[in-house]
Coordinates of C-alpha atoms (C1' of nucleotides) in Angstrom, one line a residue:
Chain A
M1 CA 0.0 0.0 0.0
S2 CA 1.9 3.1 -1.2
H3 CA -0.5 5.8 0.0
T4 CA -2.2 6.5 3.3
E5 CA -5.8 5.6 2.6
Y6 CA -7.5 2.7 4.2
P7 CA -11.2 1.7 4.2
P8 CA -12.7 2.1 7.7
F9 CA -14.0 -1.0 9.5
A10 CA -16.0 -1.5 12.6
V11 CA -14.6 -4.2 14.9
T12 CA -16.6 -6.3 17.3
A13 CA -15.6 -8.8 19.9
D14 CA -18.1 -11.6 20.0
L15 CA -18.3 -14.5 22.5
V16 CA -19.0 -18.2 22.3
V17 CA -19.7 -18.8 26.0
L18 CA -20.2 -22.4 26.8
T19 CA -21.3 -24.1 30.0
I20 CA -22.9 -27.4 31.1
R21 CA -26.5 -27.4 32.3
E22 CA -28.4 -30.5 33.0
D23 CA -25.9 -32.7 31.3
A24 CA -26.0 -30.7 28.1
L25 CA -23.4 -28.4 26.5
C26 CA -25.1 -25.0 26.3
A27 CA -24.2 -21.7 24.7
L28 CA -25.2 -18.2 25.9
L29 CA -27.3 -16.2 23.4
V30 CA -28.9 -12.8 23.6
R31 CA -32.0 -11.7 21.7
R32 CA -31.3 -8.7 19.7
A33 CA -33.3 -5.6 20.5
A34 CA -32.3 -3.5 17.5
D35 CA -32.1 -4.0 13.8
P36 CA -30.6 -5.7 11.9
F37 CA -31.9 -9.1 13.0
A38 CA -34.1 -7.5 15.7
G39 CA -35.8 -10.2 17.8
C40 CA -33.3 -12.8 16.5
W41 CA -30.9 -14.7 18.8
A42 CA -27.2 -13.9 18.5
L43 CA -23.9 -14.4 20.2
P44 CA -23.2 -11.8 22.9
G45 CA -20.6 -9.2 22.0
G46 CA -20.2 -5.7 20.9
F47 CA -18.0 -3.1 19.4
V48 CA -14.5 -2.6 20.5
G49 CA -13.8 0.8 22.1
E50 CA -11.6 3.4 20.5
D51 CA -8.8 2.9 23.0
E52 CA -9.6 -0.6 24.0
D53 CA -7.6 -3.8 23.4
T54 CA -9.7 -6.4 21.6
D55 CA -8.9 -9.0 24.2
A56 CA -9.9 -6.5 26.9
A57 CA -13.1 -5.9 25.0
A58 CA -13.9 -9.6 25.1
R59 CA -13.3 -9.7 28.8
R60 CA -15.5 -6.7 29.3
E61 CA -18.3 -8.2 27.3
L62 CA -18.0 -11.4 29.1
E63 CA -18.3 -9.8 32.5
E64 CA -21.2 -7.6 31.4
E65 CA -23.0 -10.6 30.1
T66 CA -22.3 -13.2 32.8
G67 CA -21.1 -11.1 35.8
L68 CA -18.2 -13.5 36.0
A69 CA -14.9 -12.4 37.3
D70 CA -11.9 -13.4 35.2
G71 CA -10.1 -16.4 36.6
T72 CA -13.2 -18.5 37.0
V73 CA -13.5 -18.6 33.2
H74 CA -11.3 -19.9 30.5
L75 CA -11.1 -17.3 27.7
E76 CA -9.2 -17.6 24.5
Q77 CA -9.3 -16.2 21.0
L78 CA -11.2 -18.3 18.5
A79 CA -10.9 -16.8 15.1
S80 CA -11.8 -13.7 13.0
Y81 CA -14.6 -13.3 10.6
G82 CA -14.3 -10.6 8.0
A83 CA -16.4 -11.4 4.9
P84 CA -18.0 -8.4 3.3
G85 CA -21.7 -8.3 3.7
R86 CA -21.8 -10.3 6.9
D87 CA -23.4 -7.3 8.5
P88 CA -25.9 -5.5 6.3
R89 CA -25.2 -2.1 7.8
M90 CA -21.5 -1.7 7.2
R91 CA -18.2 -3.4 7.0
V92 CA -17.6 -5.3 10.3
V93 CA -14.7 -7.5 11.3
T94 CA -15.5 -9.8 14.2
I95 CA -13.0 -11.3 16.5
A96 CA -14.6 -14.2 18.1
Y97 CA -13.6 -15.5 21.5
L98 CA -14.3 -18.8 23.2
A99 CA -15.2 -18.8 26.9
L100 CA -15.8 -21.9 29.0
A101 CA -17.7 -21.1 32.2
P102 CA -19.0 -23.1 35.2
D103 CA -22.7 -23.4 35.5
L104 CA -24.2 -19.9 36.1
P105 CA -27.4 -18.4 37.4
A106 CA -29.8 -17.2 34.7
P107 CA -28.0 -14.6 32.7
T108 CA -28.9 -11.0 32.9
A109 CA -30.2 -9.2 29.9
G110 CA -27.7 -6.5 28.8
S111 CA -28.6 -3.0 27.8
D112 CA -28.9 -3.7 24.1
A113 CA -30.4 -7.2 24.5
A114 CA -34.1 -7.9 24.9
D115 CA -33.4 -11.2 26.5
A116 CA -30.6 -13.6 27.3
R117 CA -30.5 -17.3 27.9
W118 CA -28.7 -20.6 27.6
W119 CA -29.4 -22.9 24.7
P120 CA -28.3 -26.5 24.2
V121 CA -25.7 -26.3 21.4
E122 CA -27.0 -29.5 19.8
E123 CA -30.3 -27.7 19.2
L124 CA -28.6 -24.6 17.8
L125 CA -26.2 -26.5 15.5
A126 CA -29.1 -28.5 14.0
D127 CA -30.7 -25.3 12.6
P128 CA -28.3 -23.1 10.6
G129 CA -30.9 -20.4 10.2
R130 CA -31.5 -19.8 13.9
L131 CA -28.8 -17.3 14.6
A132 CA -28.2 -13.8 13.4
F133 CA -25.4 -12.9 11.0
D134 CA -22.9 -15.7 10.5
H135 CA -23.1 -16.6 14.2
H136 CA -24.1 -20.2 13.4
R137 CA -20.7 -20.7 11.8
I138 CA -18.9 -19.0 14.7
L139 CA -20.7 -21.1 17.2
S140 CA -19.9 -24.2 15.3
D141 CA -16.2 -23.3 15.2
G142 CA -16.3 -22.6 18.9
V143 CA -17.9 -25.9 19.8
A144 CA -15.4 -27.8 17.7
R145 CA -12.6 -26.1 19.5
A146 CA -14.1 -26.9 22.9
R147 CA -14.5 -30.5 21.9
A148 CA -10.9 -30.7 20.9
M149 CA -9.6 -29.8 24.3
P150 CA -11.4 -31.9 27.0
E151 CA -8.5 -31.2 29.3
N152 CA -10.2 -27.9 30.0
A153 CA -13.4 -29.6 31.3
T154 CA -12.3 -28.6 34.8
V155 CA -13.6 -25.1 34.2
F156 CA -17.1 -26.5 33.9
C157 CA -16.9 -27.9 37.4
R158 CA -17.4 -26.3 40.7
P159 CA -14.2 -25.0 42.4
E160 CA -14.0 -28.3 44.3
F161 CA -15.1 -31.3 42.4
T162 CA -14.9 -35.1 42.4
V163 CA -13.4 -37.2 39.7
A164 CA -16.9 -38.4 38.7
E165 CA -18.1 -34.8 38.2
L166 CA -15.1 -34.1 36.0
R167 CA -15.8 -37.2 34.1
R168 CA -19.4 -36.2 33.4
A169 CA -18.2 -32.8 32.2
C170 CA -15.8 -34.5 29.8
E171 CA -18.5 -36.9 28.6
V172 CA -20.8 -34.0 27.8
V173 CA -18.1 -32.0 26.0
M174 CA -17.0 -35.0 24.0
G175 CA -20.4 -36.6 23.5
T176 CA -19.0 -40.0 24.4
P177 CA -19.4 -42.2 27.5
L178 CA -16.1 -42.7 29.3
D179 CA -15.1 -45.7 31.4
P180 CA -15.2 -44.4 35.0
R181 CA -12.3 -46.7 36.2
N182 CA -9.9 -45.9 33.4
F183 CA -10.8 -42.2 33.6
H184 CA -10.1 -42.2 37.3
R185 CA -6.7 -43.8 36.9
K186 CA -5.7 -41.5 34.0
V187 CA -6.8 -38.2 35.6
T188 CA -5.4 -38.8 39.0
G189 CA -2.2 -40.3 37.6
R190 CA -1.3 -37.2 35.6
P191 CA 1.1 -35.3 37.8
G192 CA 0.2 -31.7 38.5
F193 CA -3.2 -31.9 36.9
L194 CA -5.5 -32.2 40.0
A195 CA -4.8 -31.0 43.5
P196 CA -6.5 -33.0 46.2
T197 CA -8.1 -30.9 48.9
G198 CA -7.9 -33.6 51.5
T199 CA -11.7 -33.5 52.1
M200 CA -14.3 -35.9 50.9
T201 CA -17.9 -35.7 49.9
T202 CA -20.9 -38.0 49.5
R203 CA -22.9 -35.7 47.4
D204 CA -22.8 -38.1 44.5
G205 CA -24.1 -41.0 46.7
G206 CA -22.3 -44.2 47.4
R207 CA -18.8 -44.3 48.9
P208 CA -17.4 -40.9 49.7
A209 CA -15.2 -39.4 47.0
R210 CA -12.1 -37.2 47.3
L211 CA -12.5 -33.6 46.4
Y212 CA -10.0 -32.0 44.0
R213 CA -9.2 -28.5 42.9
R214 CA -7.8 -27.5 39.5
S215 CA -4.0 -27.6 39.9
L216 CA -2.2 -24.4 39.3
V217 CA 0.9 -26.0 37.9
S218 CA 2.0 -24.5 34.6
R219 CA 0.2 -25.9 31.7
S220 CA 3.2 -25.9 29.4
S221 CA 4.8 -28.9 30.9
Q222 CA 1.8 -31.1 30.1
S223 CA 1.1 -32.9 27.0
S224 CA -2.1 -31.8 25.4
D225 CA -3.6 -35.2 24.8
D226 CA -7.1 -35.9 26.0
F227 CA -8.8 -38.3 28.2
S228 CA -10.3 -40.4 25.5
T229 CA -11.3 -43.5 27.3
A230 CA -14.2 -44.1 25.0
P231 CA -15.5 -47.6 25.1
V232 CA -15.6 -47.8 21.4
R233 CA -18.9 -47.7 19.4
Chain B
M1 CA -24.0 -0.7 22.5
S2 CA -27.3 1.0 22.3
H3 CA -26.6 3.6 19.6
T4 CA -25.0 3.4 16.2
E5 CA -21.6 4.9 16.7
Y6 CA -18.5 2.8 16.4
P7 CA -14.9 3.8 16.3
P8 CA -13.3 3.3 12.9
F9 CA -10.5 0.8 12.6
A10 CA -8.0 0.0 9.8
V11 CA -7.7 -3.8 9.2
T12 CA -4.7 -5.5 7.8
A13 CA -4.0 -9.0 6.8
D14 CA -0.4 -9.9 7.6
L15 CA 1.4 -13.1 6.7
V16 CA 3.8 -15.4 8.5
V17 CA 5.2 -17.2 5.4
L18 CA 7.5 -20.1 6.3
T19 CA 9.7 -22.2 4.1
I20 CA 12.7 -24.4 4.5
R21 CA 16.0 -23.2 2.9
E22 CA 19.3 -24.9 3.5
D23 CA 17.9 -27.0 6.3
A24 CA 16.6 -24.0 8.3
L25 CA 13.1 -22.8 8.9
C26 CA 12.9 -19.4 7.3
A27 CA 10.3 -16.6 7.3
L28 CA 9.7 -14.1 4.5
L29 CA 10.2 -10.5 5.6
V30 CA 9.9 -7.2 3.7
R31 CA 11.9 -4.1 4.4
R32 CA 9.5 -1.2 5.0
A33 CA 9.9 1.7 2.5
A34 CA 7.7 4.2 4.4
D35 CA 7.2 5.4 7.9
P36 CA 6.5 4.2 10.5
F37 CA 9.4 1.8 10.9
A38 CA 10.9 2.9 7.5
G39 CA 13.9 0.7 6.7
C40 CA 12.8 -1.8 9.3
W41 CA 12.0 -5.5 8.5
A42 CA 8.4 -6.5 8.9
L43 CA 5.9 -9.3 8.0
P44 CA 4.5 -8.9 4.5
G45 CA 0.8 -7.8 4.5
G46 CA -1.4 -4.9 3.8
F47 CA -4.7 -3.3 4.3
V48 CA -7.9 -5.2 3.6
G49 CA -9.8 -3.7 0.7
E50 CA -13.2 -2.1 1.2
D51 CA -15.1 -5.0 -0.4
E52 CA -12.6 -7.7 0.2
D53 CA -12.9 -10.7 2.4
T54 CA -10.1 -10.8 4.9
D55 CA -9.2 -14.3 3.9
A56 CA -9.1 -13.2 0.3
A57 CA -6.9 -10.3 1.2
A58 CA -4.4 -12.7 2.8
R59 CA -4.4 -14.9 -0.4
R60 CA -3.9 -11.8 -2.5
E61 CA -1.0 -10.6 -0.4
L62 CA 0.6 -14.0 -0.5
E63 CA 0.4 -14.1 -4.2
E64 CA 1.7 -10.6 -4.6
E65 CA 4.6 -11.4 -2.3
T66 CA 5.6 -14.8 -3.4
G67 CA 4.0 -15.2 -6.8
L68 CA 2.6 -18.6 -5.7
A69 CA -0.6 -19.9 -6.9
D70 CA -2.9 -21.2 -4.2
G71 CA -2.9 -24.9 -3.8
T72 CA 0.9 -25.1 -3.6
V73 CA 0.7 -23.3 -0.3
H74 CA -0.9 -24.2 3.0
L75 CA -2.7 -21.0 4.3
E76 CA -4.6 -20.7 7.5
Q77 CA -5.7 -18.1 9.9
L78 CA -3.3 -17.6 12.8
A79 CA -4.7 -15.0 15.2
S80 CA -5.8 -11.4 15.6
Y81 CA -3.8 -8.6 17.2
G82 CA -5.7 -5.5 18.2
A83 CA -3.9 -3.7 21.1
P84 CA -4.2 0.0 20.9
G85 CA -1.0 1.7 20.0
R86 CA 0.5 -1.2 18.1
D87 CA 0.6 1.1 15.1
P88 CA 1.6 4.6 16.0
R89 CA -0.4 6.2 13.2
M90 CA -3.8 4.9 14.0
R91 CA -5.9 2.1 15.4
V92 CA -5.2 -1.0 13.4
V93 CA -6.4 -4.6 13.9
T94 CA -4.3 -7.1 12.2
I95 CA -5.5 -10.6 11.2
A96 CA -2.4 -12.7 10.9
Y97 CA -2.2 -15.8 8.6
L98 CA 0.2 -18.6 8.6
A99 CA 1.4 -19.8 5.2
L100 CA 3.6 -22.8 4.7
A101 CA 5.4 -22.8 1.3
P102 CA 7.8 -24.9 -0.6
D103 CA 11.3 -23.5 -1.3
L104 CA 10.9 -20.5 -3.6
P105 CA 13.1 -18.4 -5.7
A106 CA 14.3 -15.1 -4.2
P107 CA 11.2 -13.1 -3.4
T108 CA 10.3 -10.0 -5.4
A109 CA 10.1 -6.7 -3.7
G110 CA 6.5 -5.4 -3.7
S111 CA 5.4 -1.9 -4.5
D112 CA 5.7 -0.7 -0.9
A113 CA 8.6 -2.8 0.1
A114 CA 12.2 -1.6 -0.4
D115 CA 13.4 -5.2 -0.2
A116 CA 12.3 -8.7 0.5
R117 CA 14.1 -11.8 1.7
W118 CA 14.1 -14.9 3.7
W119 CA 15.5 -15.0 7.2
P120 CA 16.1 -18.0 9.4
V121 CA 13.5 -17.9 12.1
E122 CA 15.9 -18.8 14.8
E123 CA 17.9 -15.7 14.2
L124 CA 14.7 -13.5 14.2
L125 CA 13.3 -15.0 17.3
A126 CA 16.5 -14.5 19.2
D127 CA 16.1 -10.7 18.8
P128 CA 12.8 -9.3 19.9
G129 CA 13.6 -5.8 18.7
R130 CA 14.4 -6.8 15.1
L131 CA 10.9 -6.5 13.6
A132 CA 8.6 -3.6 13.2
F133 CA 5.4 -3.2 15.2
D134 CA 4.5 -6.3 17.3
H135 CA 5.6 -8.6 14.5
H136 CA 8.1 -10.5 16.6
R137 CA 5.2 -11.7 18.7
I138 CA 3.1 -12.6 15.6
L139 CA 6.1 -14.5 14.0
S140 CA 6.6 -16.3 17.3
D141 CA 3.0 -17.4 17.4
G142 CA 3.2 -18.5 13.8
V143 CA 6.3 -20.6 14.3
A144 CA 4.8 -22.2 17.4
R145 CA 1.7 -23.2 15.4
A146 CA 3.9 -24.6 12.6
R147 CA 5.9 -26.7 15.0
A148 CA 2.7 -28.1 16.5
M149 CA 1.6 -29.6 13.1
P150 CA 4.5 -31.5 11.6
E151 CA 1.9 -33.4 9.5
N152 CA 1.9 -30.5 7.2
A153 CA 5.6 -30.7 6.4
T154 CA 4.7 -32.1 3.0
V155 CA 4.1 -28.6 1.8
F156 CA 7.7 -27.8 2.3
C157 CA 8.7 -30.5 -0.1
R158 CA 8.7 -30.6 -3.9
P159 CA 5.6 -32.0 -5.6
E160 CA 7.3 -35.4 -5.7
F161 CA 9.5 -36.2 -2.8
T162 CA 11.1 -39.1 -1.0
V163 CA 10.5 -40.2 2.5
A164 CA 13.9 -38.9 3.5
E165 CA 13.1 -35.5 2.1
L166 CA 9.9 -35.4 4.1
R167 CA 11.7 -36.5 7.2
R168 CA 14.3 -33.8 6.9
A169 CA 11.5 -31.2 6.5
C170 CA 10.0 -32.6 9.7
E171 CA 13.3 -32.5 11.5
V172 CA 13.7 -28.8 10.6
V173 CA 10.2 -27.9 11.6
M174 CA 10.4 -29.7 14.9
G175 CA 14.0 -29.0 15.6
T176 CA 14.7 -32.6 16.6
P177 CA 16.4 -35.5 14.8
L178 CA 14.1 -38.3 13.8
D179 CA 14.9 -42.0 13.5
P180 CA 14.9 -42.7 9.7
R181 CA 13.6 -46.2 10.0
N182 CA 10.8 -45.6 12.4
F183 CA 9.8 -42.5 10.5
H184 CA 9.7 -44.4 7.3
R185 CA 7.5 -47.1 8.8
K186 CA 5.2 -44.6 10.4
V187 CA 4.7 -42.3 7.4
T188 CA 4.2 -45.0 4.8
G189 CA 2.0 -47.0 7.1
R190 CA -0.5 -44.3 7.5
P191 CA -3.3 -45.0 5.0
G192 CA -4.1 -42.2 2.7
F193 CA -1.3 -39.9 3.7
L194 CA 1.2 -40.5 0.9
A195 CA 0.5 -41.5 -2.7
P196 CA 3.3 -43.4 -4.4
T197 CA 4.1 -42.2 -7.9
G198 CA 5.5 -45.5 -8.9
T199 CA 8.8 -43.9 -9.9
M200 CA 12.1 -43.8 -8.2
T201 CA 15.0 -41.4 -7.7
T202 CA 18.6 -41.6 -6.7
R203 CA 19.0 -37.9 -6.1
D204 CA 19.7 -38.4 -2.4
G205 CA 22.5 -40.9 -3.2
G206 CA 22.6 -44.5 -2.2
R207 CA 19.8 -46.9 -3.0
P208 CA 17.0 -45.5 -5.2
A209 CA 14.1 -44.3 -3.2
R210 CA 10.4 -44.3 -4.1
L211 CA 8.9 -40.9 -4.9
Y212 CA 5.6 -39.9 -3.3
R213 CA 3.1 -37.2 -3.8
R214 CA 0.9 -35.6 -1.1
S215 CA -2.3 -37.7 -1.0
L216 CA -5.5 -35.9 -1.6
V217 CA -7.6 -38.0 0.7
S218 CA -9.7 -35.9 3.0
R219 CA -7.8 -34.8 6.1
S220 CA -10.7 -35.1 8.4
S221 CA -10.4 -38.9 8.6
Q222 CA -6.9 -38.7 9.9
S223 CA -5.8 -38.3 13.5
S224 CA -3.8 -35.2 13.9
D225 CA -1.0 -36.8 15.8
D226 CA 2.6 -36.1 14.7
F227 CA 5.5 -38.1 13.7
S228 CA 7.5 -37.7 16.8
T229 CA 10.1 -40.4 16.5
A230 CA 12.6 -38.4 18.3
P231 CA 15.6 -40.5 19.5
V232 CA 15.5 -38.6 22.7
R233 CA 18.1 -36.1 23.9
Chain C
dT1 C1' 35.4 -53.6 -2.8
dC2 C1' 33.3 -49.6 0.4
dA3 C1' 30.2 -46.0 1.5
dA4 C1' 25.7 -44.3 1.5
dT5 C1' 21.0 -44.5 1.6
dA6 C1' 16.3 -47.4 1.3
dG7 C1' 13.6 -50.3 3.3
dT8 C1' 12.1 -54.4 6.7
dG9 C1' 12.0 -57.1 10.9
dT10 C1' 12.2 -57.5 15.7
dC11 C1' 12.4 -56.5 20.4
dT12 C1' 10.9 -53.8 24.6
dG13 C1' 8.6 -50.6 27.5
dT14 C1' 4.5 -47.8 27.8
dT15 C1' -0.1 -47.0 27.3
dA16 C1' -5.2 -47.3 26.2
dG17 C1' -9.0 -49.7 27.1
dA18 C1' -11.7 -53.7 28.9
dC19 C1' -13.2 -55.4 33.0
dA20 C1' -12.7 -58.2 37.8
dG21 C1' -12.7 -57.2 42.2
dT22 C1' -12.6 -54.6 46.8
dA23 C1' -14.0 -50.5 49.8
dT24 C1' -17.3 -47.4 51.9
dT25 C1' -21.2 -45.0 52.2
dT26 C1' -27.0 -44.6 52.3
dA27 C1' -31.4 -46.8 52.4
Chain D
dT1 C1' -29.0 -56.7 53.7
dA2 C1' -28.9 -54.3 48.8
dA3 C1' -27.7 -50.6 45.9
dA4 C1' -24.7 -47.2 44.6
dT5 C1' -20.5 -45.2 43.9
dA6 C1' -15.1 -44.9 44.8
dC7 C1' -11.1 -46.8 43.9
dT8 C1' -7.4 -50.5 42.7
dG9 C1' -5.5 -54.3 40.1
dT10 C1' -4.8 -57.0 36.0
dC11 C1' -4.9 -58.4 31.4
dT12 C1' -4.3 -57.6 26.3
dA13 C1' -3.6 -55.4 22.1
dA14 C1' -1.5 -51.5 20.0
dC15 C1' 2.1 -48.4 19.6
dA16 C1' 6.5 -45.8 20.1
dG17 C1' 11.1 -46.0 20.0
dA18 C1' 15.6 -48.5 19.7
dC19 C1' 18.3 -50.9 16.7
dA20 C1' 19.9 -55.2 13.8
dC21 C1' 19.6 -56.5 9.3
dT22 C1' 19.1 -56.8 4.2
dA23 C1' 18.8 -54.4 -0.5
dT24 C1' 20.5 -51.5 -4.1
dT25 C1' 22.8 -47.9 -5.9
dG26 C1' 27.5 -45.0 -7.1
dA27 C1' 32.4 -44.5 -6.6

DNA sequence: TCAATAGTGTCTGTTAGACAGTATTTA
DNA sequence: TAAATACTGTCTAACAGACACTATTGA
């Protein structure tokens, strides 16, 4: 580019927020109050501020939408979407973020959202026309990413959780049943992955189970393989 | 955002183009002709056109810079970079792409580049102040991504290549020596990964080796594990 | 002949996954 | 006691990695 003229873009940070509710992977959607797509369900998000880092904008939107402090949530960049015409008003580039959150109370409707609620992703993915803009595609990409990293299923659990609870979270994310005994061995045998609290609980019934907390050991030292203990077809 | 006002951004598509030259992983850089950072080396790239898809802009820049037709090159989105102040002139959001290319003739200087050449990434990564803007960080992210997917090392090879040539490409990408025999068994034993051409070559010396072509079988059916046959320290 | 590289076979330790069996709670 | 869940042990098939060995070229 040899001269200083560049077309102006609007930039938004949009969120694929996933959680587990009633044994189903769910995504947070808001119902749009204004045109375009007024009344339609869409991913939460919004325009990036003039002096705002795009990552910071994502964190801000996340907190506005869920009320969640950072640290409880896993937040990472997903991808960018910049096809012309994806917003009928103007040229918009969207930077999508993937957020994995523990189960939350009913979400609060934001200022520009008529409504906000959790939807099972299976239902959403089955109907490509349900979401505004190209949000179906973004959601689909986000769910695929989440499924590819079941190691992060700990963020779907309470701060202190049992191995069985973590296993059920993994099962929901992956969509496959896992062998409880192999899962237990694998997950407890990985050094630095789970930190035992020393306490027990009987909230799952049966014999009391040890409670664990997510370990704070640096993630870099761990291989990123999953817990696939799928019992095969 | 309840009203229709959005700060304007410029959007660029920048490229981390990697190839292998003389057994070293190299990145394509251009020397900037204009301010800011005039005379400094930077990633190739440029502003996204008013009616241009961001992905298309990346492909266009790639072809302008390397003269390569699509199909010979592996191109994928890397990440977005949108911190305020990363371009001193104005607010710019950069969508970075990772391109893996076979060895190419000396690159042609573009219209806005005073010069263009390949640099060993090791040298570039060792000096964080060498590149313009935040391009050191982007390059670093791109190299990390490339190292994480040695399955794609075939794009660094000629259209028809031997197992040894593919192995050397993998070794360069991963930075580790690989056992030739185990590598051979693993790579030829993976169904649908390599397509034998039926011809042989002696260009590597010694006993003639079979030539292979990258197989066109859908990638989705393959597990994404690597070829790590590292002989350990 | 030797040197170099291609390609195959074989062994060993680790791991995934299947599943038996024991332990500890509530009803 | 039975039912439920937690946890441990063991077996097997597959696989990674180490390395011996044979095959086929050029010098």
